mmCIF file of N, CA, C and O in Angstrom:
data_model
loop_
_atom_site.group_PDB
_atom_site.id
_atom_site.type_symbol
_atom_site.label_atom_id
_atom_site.label_comp_id
_atom_site.label_asym_id
_atom_site.label_seq_id
_atom_site.Cartn_x
_atom_site.Cartn_y
_atom_site.Cartn_z
ATOM 1 N N MET A 1 17.572 -0.516 -7.971
ATOM 2 C CA MET A 1 16.251 -0.229 -8.120
ATOM 3 C C MET A 1 15.629 -1.513 -8.367
ATOM 4 O O MET A 1 15.921 -2.315 -9.351
ATOM 5 N N THR A 2 14.476 -1.775 -7.770
ATOM 6 C CA THR A 2 13.616 -3.072 -8.064
ATOM 7 C C THR A 2 12.689 -2.816 -9.357
ATOM 8 O O THR A 2 12.251 -1.749 -9.454
ATOM 9 N N GLN A 3 12.845 -3.642 -10.130
ATOM 10 C CA GLN A 3 12.036 -3.628 -11.311
ATOM 11 C C GLN A 3 10.526 -3.870 -10.967
ATOM 12 O O GLN A 3 10.222 -4.803 -10.202
ATOM 13 N N ILE A 4 9.636 -2.965 -11.451
ATOM 14 C CA ILE A 4 8.238 -3.191 -11.172
ATOM 15 C C ILE A 4 7.660 -4.204 -12.156
ATOM 16 O O ILE A 4 7.800 -3.925 -13.377
ATOM 17 N N THR A 5 7.146 -5.312 -11.642
ATOM 18 C CA THR A 5 6.602 -6.384 -12.497
ATOM 19 C C THR A 5 5.245 -6.801 -11.866
ATOM 20 O O THR A 5 4.927 -6.516 -10.674
ATOM 21 N N PRO A 6 4.357 -7.420 -12.639
ATOM 22 C CA PRO A 6 3.104 -7.987 -11.967
ATOM 23 C C PRO A 6 3.439 -8.790 -10.772
ATOM 24 O O PRO A 6 2.758 -8.839 -9.735
ATOM 25 N N ALA A 7 4.572 -9.754 -10.797
ATOM 26 C CA ALA A 7 4.949 -10.395 -9.561
ATOM 27 C C ALA A 7 5.292 -9.579 -8.361
ATOM 28 O O ALA A 7 4.793 -9.906 -7.286
ATOM 29 N N PHE A 8 6.033 -8.519 -8.647
ATOM 30 C CA PHE A 8 6.383 -7.579 -7.540
ATOM 31 C C PHE A 8 5.034 -7.040 -6.979
ATOM 32 O O PHE A 8 4.978 -7.047 -5.640
ATOM 33 N N LEU A 9 4.161 -6.746 -7.725
ATOM 34 C CA LEU A 9 2.934 -6.098 -7.207
ATOM 35 C C LEU A 9 1.955 -7.045 -6.648
ATOM 36 O O LEU A 9 1.275 -6.792 -5.578
ATOM 37 N N ASP A 10 2.034 -8.334 -7.028
ATOM 38 C CA ASP A 10 1.355 -9.322 -6.421
ATOM 39 C C ASP A 10 1.786 -9.643 -5.043
ATOM 40 O O ASP A 10 1.101 -9.802 -3.972
ATOM 41 N N ALA A 11 3.206 -9.727 -4.856
ATOM 42 C CA ALA A 11 3.854 -9.895 -3.561
ATOM 43 C C ALA A 11 3.408 -8.722 -2.617
ATOM 44 O O ALA A 11 3.250 -8.940 -1.458
ATOM 45 N N PHE A 12 3.424 -7.516 -3.237
ATOM 46 C CA PHE A 12 3.007 -6.261 -2.428
ATOM 47 C C PHE A 12 1.634 -6.441 -1.855
ATOM 48 O O PHE A 12 1.353 -6.179 -0.748
ATOM 49 N N GLY A 13 0.730 -6.877 -2.747
ATOM 50 C CA GLY A 13 -0.634 -7.264 -2.246
ATOM 51 C C GLY A 13 -0.772 -8.249 -1.338
ATOM 52 O O GLY A 13 -1.570 -8.237 -0.423
ATOM 53 N N ASP A 14 -0.009 -9.320 -1.492
ATOM 54 C CA ASP A 14 -0.001 -10.380 -0.540
ATOM 55 C C ASP A 14 0.466 -9.816 0.874
ATOM 56 O O ASP A 14 -0.132 -10.379 1.921
ATOM 57 N N ALA A 15 1.404 -8.966 0.859
ATOM 58 C CA ALA A 15 1.937 -8.336 2.127
ATOM 59 C C ALA A 15 0.784 -7.736 2.896
ATOM 60 O O ALA A 15 0.595 -7.743 4.077
ATOM 61 N N TRP A 16 0.036 -6.904 2.105
ATOM 62 C CA TRP A 16 -1.199 -6.264 2.678
ATOM 63 C C TRP A 16 -2.222 -7.238 3.220
ATOM 64 O O TRP A 16 -2.604 -7.127 4.284
ATOM 65 N N ASN A 17 -2.365 -8.282 2.477
ATOM 66 C CA ASN A 17 -3.369 -9.281 2.901
ATOM 67 C C ASN A 17 -3.000 -10.102 4.192
ATOM 68 O O ASN A 17 -3.742 -10.532 4.996
ATOM 69 N N ARG A 18 -1.653 -10.037 4.286
ATOM 70 C CA ARG A 18 -0.981 -10.721 5.563
ATOM 71 C C ARG A 18 -1.017 -9.704 6.736
ATOM 72 O O ARG A 18 -0.621 -10.058 7.794
ATOM 73 N N HIS A 19 -1.371 -8.403 6.363
ATOM 74 C CA HIS A 19 -1.210 -7.422 7.352
ATOM 75 C C HIS A 19 0.348 -7.223 7.867
ATOM 76 O O HIS A 19 0.549 -7.039 9.019
ATOM 77 N N ASP A 20 1.286 -7.413 6.941
ATOM 78 C CA ASP A 20 2.738 -7.496 7.191
ATOM 79 C C ASP A 20 3.242 -6.050 6.877
ATOM 80 O O ASP A 20 3.726 -5.848 5.826
ATOM 81 N N THR A 21 3.151 -5.157 7.810
ATOM 82 C CA THR A 21 3.662 -3.848 7.704
ATOM 83 C C THR A 21 5.027 -3.665 7.207
ATOM 84 O O THR A 21 5.440 -2.785 6.253
ATOM 85 N N ASP A 22 5.891 -4.540 7.864
ATOM 86 C CA ASP A 22 7.384 -4.525 7.467
ATOM 87 C C ASP A 22 7.537 -4.871 6.027
ATOM 88 O O ASP A 22 8.462 -4.199 5.327
ATOM 89 N N ALA A 23 6.936 -5.865 5.533
ATOM 90 C CA ALA A 23 7.061 -6.334 4.144
ATOM 91 C C ALA A 23 6.437 -5.295 3.199
ATOM 92 O O ALA A 23 7.044 -5.020 2.021
ATOM 93 N N ILE A 24 5.500 -4.595 3.566
ATOM 94 C CA ILE A 24 4.835 -3.459 2.681
ATOM 95 C C ILE A 24 5.919 -2.360 2.518
ATOM 96 O O ILE A 24 6.165 -1.998 1.546
ATOM 97 N N LEU A 25 6.494 -2.011 3.722
ATOM 98 C CA LEU A 25 7.347 -0.945 3.780
ATOM 99 C C LEU A 25 8.661 -1.145 3.036
ATOM 100 O O LEU A 25 9.252 -0.453 2.447
ATOM 101 N N ALA A 26 9.058 -2.567 3.031
ATOM 102 C CA ALA A 26 10.306 -2.983 2.315
ATOM 103 C C ALA A 26 10.196 -2.888 0.823
ATOM 104 O O ALA A 26 11.213 -2.737 0.159
ATOM 105 N N ALA A 27 8.908 -2.809 0.322
ATOM 106 C CA ALA A 27 8.703 -2.665 -1.053
ATOM 107 C C ALA A 27 8.654 -1.134 -1.425
ATOM 108 O O ALA A 27 8.502 -0.889 -2.616
ATOM 109 N N MET A 28 8.697 -0.278 -0.526
ATOM 110 C CA MET A 28 8.511 1.207 -0.859
ATOM 111 C C MET A 28 9.877 1.884 -0.602
ATOM 112 O O MET A 28 10.793 1.437 0.092
ATOM 113 N N THR A 29 10.054 3.020 -1.334
ATOM 114 C CA THR A 29 11.231 3.919 -1.240
ATOM 115 C C THR A 29 11.075 4.675 0.050
ATOM 116 O O THR A 29 10.047 4.861 0.699
ATOM 117 N N ASP A 30 12.275 5.285 0.486
ATOM 118 C CA ASP A 30 12.233 6.136 1.609
ATOM 119 C C ASP A 30 11.364 7.360 1.602
ATOM 120 O O ASP A 30 10.805 7.783 2.658
ATOM 121 N N ASP A 31 11.151 7.828 0.364
ATOM 122 C CA ASP A 31 10.329 8.978 0.115
ATOM 123 C C ASP A 31 8.909 8.799 -0.327
ATOM 124 O O ASP A 31 8.245 9.434 -0.982
ATOM 125 N N CYS A 32 8.445 7.435 0.049
ATOM 126 C CA CYS A 32 7.239 6.917 -0.461
ATOM 127 C C CYS A 32 5.977 7.840 0.069
ATOM 128 O O CYS A 32 6.240 8.737 0.994
ATOM 129 N N LEU A 33 4.888 7.652 -0.576
ATOM 130 C CA LEU A 33 3.683 8.248 -0.475
ATOM 131 C C LEU A 33 2.546 7.340 -0.431
ATOM 132 O O LEU A 33 2.476 6.486 -1.243
ATOM 133 N N PHE A 34 1.760 7.403 0.742
ATOM 134 C CA PHE A 34 0.738 6.507 0.738
ATOM 135 C C PHE A 34 -0.649 7.389 0.830
ATOM 136 O O PHE A 34 -0.887 8.286 1.842
ATOM 137 N N GLN A 35 -1.560 7.224 -0.040
ATOM 138 C CA GLN A 35 -2.785 8.021 -0.134
ATOM 139 C C GLN A 35 -3.978 7.207 0.244
ATOM 140 O O GLN A 35 -4.292 6.296 -0.624
ATOM 141 N N ASN A 36 -4.457 7.263 1.498
ATOM 142 C CA ASN A 36 -5.465 6.470 1.981
ATOM 143 C C ASN A 36 -6.866 7.252 1.482
ATOM 144 O O ASN A 36 -6.979 8.503 1.904
ATOM 145 N N SER A 37 -7.761 6.511 1.042
ATOM 146 C CA SER A 37 -9.142 7.063 0.751
ATOM 147 C C SER A 37 -9.934 7.561 1.878
ATOM 148 O O SER A 37 -10.861 8.431 1.771
ATOM 149 N N GLY A 38 -9.555 7.020 3.057
ATOM 150 C CA GLY A 38 -10.226 7.394 4.251
ATOM 151 C C GLY A 38 -9.641 8.806 4.831
ATOM 152 O O GLY A 38 -8.497 9.076 4.566
ATOM 153 N N GLY A 39 -10.603 9.674 5.422
ATOM 154 C CA GLY A 39 -10.050 11.013 5.895
ATOM 155 C C GLY A 39 -10.849 12.089 5.248
ATOM 156 O O GLY A 39 -11.773 11.837 4.400
ATOM 157 N N ARG A 40 -10.638 13.301 5.729
ATOM 158 C CA ARG A 40 -11.372 14.449 5.244
ATOM 159 C C ARG A 40 -10.959 14.855 3.817
ATOM 160 O O ARG A 40 -9.723 14.622 3.385
ATOM 161 N N GLY A 41 -11.785 15.492 3.167
ATOM 162 C CA GLY A 41 -11.579 15.883 1.883
ATOM 163 C C GLY A 41 -11.643 14.794 0.833
ATOM 164 O O GLY A 41 -11.756 13.621 1.071
ATOM 165 N N PRO A 42 -11.717 15.326 -0.433
ATOM 166 C CA PRO A 42 -11.906 14.319 -1.662
ATOM 167 C C PRO A 42 -10.745 13.279 -1.799
ATOM 168 O O PRO A 42 -10.959 12.357 -2.459
ATOM 169 N N ARG A 43 -9.548 13.705 -1.330
ATOM 170 C CA ARG A 43 -8.420 12.787 -1.446
ATOM 171 C C ARG A 43 -8.046 11.948 -0.283
ATOM 172 O O ARG A 43 -7.074 11.274 -0.192
ATOM 173 N N GLY A 44 -8.899 12.112 0.813
ATOM 174 C CA GLY A 44 -8.571 11.278 2.042
ATOM 175 C C GLY A 44 -7.350 11.835 2.751
ATOM 176 O O GLY A 44 -7.077 12.984 2.650
ATOM 177 N N ARG A 45 -6.602 10.960 3.263
ATOM 178 C CA ARG A 45 -5.368 11.344 4.063
ATOM 179 C C ARG A 45 -4.146 10.847 3.318
ATOM 180 O O ARG A 45 -4.031 9.720 2.858
ATOM 181 N N CYS A 46 -3.149 11.605 3.322
ATOM 182 C CA CYS A 46 -1.954 11.384 2.602
ATOM 183 C C CYS A 46 -0.797 11.320 3.692
ATOM 184 O O CYS A 46 -0.673 12.121 4.568
ATOM 185 N N TYR A 47 -0.078 10.230 3.618
ATOM 186 C CA TYR A 47 1.173 10.035 4.554
ATOM 187 C C TYR A 47 2.397 10.021 3.647
ATOM 188 O O TYR A 47 2.430 9.409 2.490
ATOM 189 N N VAL A 48 3.514 10.687 4.037
ATOM 190 C CA VAL A 48 4.744 10.912 3.321
ATOM 191 C C VAL A 48 5.852 10.274 4.117
ATOM 192 O O VAL A 48 5.963 10.768 5.339
ATOM 193 N N GLY A 49 6.774 9.587 3.550
ATOM 194 C CA GLY A 49 7.881 9.010 4.190
ATOM 195 C C GLY A 49 7.528 7.811 4.943
ATOM 196 O O GLY A 49 6.386 7.493 5.394
ATOM 197 N N LYS A 50 8.530 6.847 5.118
ATOM 198 C CA LYS A 50 8.275 5.461 5.678
ATOM 199 C C LYS A 50 7.687 5.575 7.113
ATOM 200 O O LYS A 50 6.767 4.852 7.445
ATOM 201 N N ALA A 51 8.040 6.495 7.890
ATOM 202 C CA ALA A 51 7.582 6.627 9.402
ATOM 203 C C ALA A 51 6.146 6.973 9.352
ATOM 204 O O ALA A 51 5.281 6.324 10.119
ATOM 205 N N GLU A 52 5.675 7.959 8.541
ATOM 206 C CA GLU A 52 4.243 8.363 8.439
ATOM 207 C C GLU A 52 3.483 7.197 7.762
ATOM 208 O O GLU A 52 2.349 7.014 8.229
ATOM 209 N N VAL A 53 4.026 6.770 6.637
ATOM 210 C CA VAL A 53 3.225 5.604 5.983
ATOM 211 C C VAL A 53 2.954 4.420 6.990
ATOM 212 O O VAL A 53 1.865 3.905 6.998
ATOM 213 N N ARG A 54 3.894 4.105 7.798
ATOM 214 C CA ARG A 54 3.860 3.085 8.802
ATOM 215 C C ARG A 54 2.627 3.352 9.582
ATOM 216 O O ARG A 54 1.786 2.468 9.924
ATOM 217 N N LYS A 55 2.524 4.593 10.248
ATOM 218 C CA LYS A 55 1.432 4.938 11.030
ATOM 219 C C LYS A 55 0.105 4.836 10.404
ATOM 220 O O LYS A 55 -0.855 4.324 10.825
ATOM 221 N N GLY A 56 0.048 5.200 8.985
ATOM 222 C CA GLY A 56 -1.193 5.101 8.245
ATOM 223 C C GLY A 56 -1.722 3.745 8.083
ATOM 224 O O GLY A 56 -2.772 3.306 8.162
ATOM 225 N N ILE A 57 -0.658 2.770 7.744
ATOM 226 C CA ILE A 57 -0.911 1.496 7.474
ATOM 227 C C ILE A 57 -1.417 0.811 8.765
ATOM 228 O O ILE A 57 -2.457 -0.024 8.824
ATOM 229 N N GLU A 58 -0.764 0.912 9.915
ATOM 230 C CA GLU A 58 -1.002 0.390 11.125
ATOM 231 C C GLU A 58 -2.514 0.883 11.649
ATOM 232 O O GLU A 58 -3.223 0.118 12.276
ATOM 233 N N LYS A 59 -2.695 2.161 11.263
ATOM 234 C CA LYS A 59 -4.203 2.634 11.645
ATOM 235 C C LYS A 59 -5.199 1.830 10.919
ATOM 236 O O LYS A 59 -6.175 1.462 11.414
ATOM 237 N N ILE A 60 -4.902 1.581 9.646
ATOM 238 C CA ILE A 60 -5.970 0.689 8.917
ATOM 239 C C ILE A 60 -6.032 -0.602 9.354
ATOM 240 O O ILE A 60 -7.204 -1.125 9.664
ATOM 241 N N PHE A 61 -4.942 -1.249 9.635
ATOM 242 C CA PHE A 61 -5.024 -2.595 10.183
ATOM 243 C C PHE A 61 -5.654 -2.695 11.625
ATOM 244 O O PHE A 61 -6.360 -3.655 11.888
ATOM 245 N N SER A 62 -5.641 -1.618 12.346
ATOM 246 C CA SER A 62 -6.102 -1.692 13.810
ATOM 247 C C SER A 62 -7.579 -1.417 13.742
ATOM 248 O O SER A 62 -8.411 -1.788 14.624
ATOM 249 N N SER A 63 -8.119 -0.630 12.761
ATOM 250 C CA SER A 63 -9.502 -0.309 12.604
ATOM 251 C C SER A 63 -10.283 -1.216 11.706
ATOM 252 O O SER A 63 -11.454 -1.281 11.830
ATOM 253 N N LEU A 64 -9.615 -1.893 10.884
ATOM 254 C CA LEU A 64 -10.298 -2.849 10.008
ATOM 255 C C LEU A 64 -9.556 -4.103 10.131
ATOM 256 O O LEU A 64 -8.759 -4.561 9.169
ATOM 257 N N GLU A 65 -9.865 -4.995 11.070
ATOM 258 C CA GLU A 65 -9.166 -6.225 11.357
ATOM 259 C C GLU A 65 -9.035 -7.238 10.217
ATOM 260 O O GLU A 65 -8.190 -8.002 10.018
ATOM 261 N N ASN A 66 -10.209 -7.229 9.499
ATOM 262 C CA ASN A 66 -10.259 -8.321 8.403
ATOM 263 C C ASN A 66 -10.191 -7.691 7.065
ATOM 264 O O ASN A 66 -10.504 -8.395 5.966
ATOM 265 N N VAL A 67 -9.561 -6.525 6.931
ATOM 266 C CA VAL A 67 -9.404 -5.886 5.532
ATOM 267 C C VAL A 67 -8.564 -6.776 4.743
ATOM 268 O O VAL A 67 -7.494 -7.396 5.044
ATOM 269 N N ARG A 68 -9.002 -6.947 3.395
ATOM 270 C CA ARG A 68 -8.388 -7.577 2.355
ATOM 271 C C ARG A 68 -8.427 -6.887 0.954
ATOM 272 O O ARG A 68 -9.505 -6.211 0.900
ATOM 273 N N TRP A 69 -7.489 -7.088 0.125
ATOM 274 C CA TRP A 69 -7.473 -6.586 -1.111
ATOM 275 C C TRP A 69 -7.529 -7.723 -2.143
ATOM 276 O O TRP A 69 -6.533 -8.502 -2.222
ATOM 277 N N ASN A 70 -8.674 -7.919 -2.772
ATOM 278 C CA ASN A 70 -8.764 -9.109 -3.660
ATOM 279 C C ASN A 70 -8.876 -8.651 -5.139
ATOM 280 O O ASN A 70 -9.250 -7.509 -5.384
ATOM 281 N N ASN A 71 -8.620 -9.499 -6.026
ATOM 282 C CA ASN A 71 -8.833 -9.271 -7.465
ATOM 283 C C ASN A 71 -8.134 -8.124 -8.040
ATOM 284 O O ASN A 71 -8.727 -7.182 -8.706
ATOM 285 N N PRO A 72 -6.749 -8.044 -7.715
ATOM 286 C CA PRO A 72 -6.000 -6.782 -8.173
ATOM 287 C C PRO A 72 -5.945 -6.755 -9.626
ATOM 288 O O PRO A 72 -5.793 -7.713 -10.384
ATOM 289 N N LYS A 73 -5.912 -5.513 -10.149
ATOM 290 C CA LYS A 73 -5.534 -5.126 -11.557
ATOM 291 C C LYS A 73 -4.299 -4.259 -11.568
ATOM 292 O O LYS A 73 -4.249 -3.180 -10.816
ATOM 293 N N HIS A 74 -3.233 -4.692 -12.259
ATOM 294 C CA HIS A 74 -2.020 -3.971 -12.219
ATOM 295 C C HIS A 74 -1.866 -3.110 -13.448
ATOM 296 O O HIS A 74 -2.192 -3.647 -14.547
ATOM 297 N N PHE A 75 -1.205 -2.034 -13.383
ATOM 298 C CA PHE A 75 -0.914 -1.154 -14.527
ATOM 299 C C PHE A 75 0.517 -0.769 -14.257
ATOM 300 O O PHE A 75 1.048 -0.207 -13.214
ATOM 301 N N ILE A 76 1.477 -1.018 -15.283
ATOM 302 C CA ILE A 76 2.879 -0.763 -15.285
ATOM 303 C C ILE A 76 3.254 0.212 -16.358
ATOM 304 O O ILE A 76 2.809 -0.190 -17.592
ATOM 305 N N ALA A 77 3.896 1.262 -16.007
ATOM 306 C CA ALA A 77 4.446 2.197 -17.110
ATOM 307 C C ALA A 77 5.903 2.552 -16.736
ATOM 308 O O ALA A 77 5.988 3.401 -15.808
ATOM 309 N N GLY A 78 6.742 1.994 -17.387
ATOM 310 C CA GLY A 78 8.158 2.294 -16.974
ATOM 311 C C GLY A 78 8.593 1.848 -15.793
ATOM 312 O O GLY A 78 8.338 0.707 -15.391
ATOM 313 N N ASP A 79 8.851 2.807 -14.782
ATOM 314 C CA ASP A 79 9.377 2.369 -13.430
ATOM 315 C C ASP A 79 8.264 2.732 -12.365
ATOM 316 O O ASP A 79 8.500 2.768 -11.217
ATOM 317 N N ARG A 80 7.090 2.743 -12.958
ATOM 318 C CA ARG A 80 5.969 3.054 -11.977
ATOM 319 C C ARG A 80 4.944 2.006 -12.111
ATOM 320 O O ARG A 80 4.542 1.376 -13.238
ATOM 321 N N GLY A 81 4.390 1.444 -11.035
ATOM 322 C CA GLY A 81 3.286 0.421 -10.896
ATOM 323 C C GLY A 81 2.230 0.826 -10.154
ATOM 324 O O GLY A 81 2.286 1.625 -8.979
ATOM 325 N N VAL A 82 0.908 0.561 -10.532
ATOM 326 C CA VAL A 82 -0.152 0.891 -9.747
ATOM 327 C C VAL A 82 -1.081 -0.245 -9.688
ATOM 328 O O VAL A 82 -1.180 -1.027 -10.625
ATOM 329 N N THR A 83 -1.609 -0.556 -8.506
ATOM 330 C CA THR A 83 -2.515 -1.781 -8.289
ATOM 331 C C THR A 83 -3.875 -1.178 -7.957
ATOM 332 O O THR A 83 -4.038 -0.196 -7.054
ATOM 333 N N GLU A 84 -4.899 -1.528 -8.651
ATOM 334 C CA GLU A 84 -6.256 -1.312 -8.373
ATOM 335 C C GLU A 84 -6.885 -2.391 -7.700
ATOM 336 O O GLU A 84 -7.000 -3.546 -8.269
ATOM 337 N N TRP A 85 -7.483 -2.152 -6.499
ATOM 338 C CA TRP A 85 -8.297 -3.222 -5.846
ATOM 339 C C TRP A 85 -9.714 -2.996 -5.920
ATOM 340 O O TRP A 85 -10.158 -2.051 -5.804
#
């Protein structure tokens, strides 16, 4: 299991900024969940599992060519990490 650290979360954010879907997914578990704020309803669209998450990430990159996440704030509690952009 990978230890969640600020450096790990920084590398994850860097992968998003490079639009490197493979690197993003390499940081996720097979049963990952990606909740995109875009979509219907108050919680947007939820993708579960690497195949579905890949589709969601690629959809973002194809529709928002210059999308970037800047000035992240990380929160770590035990084996969980959250990044707020």
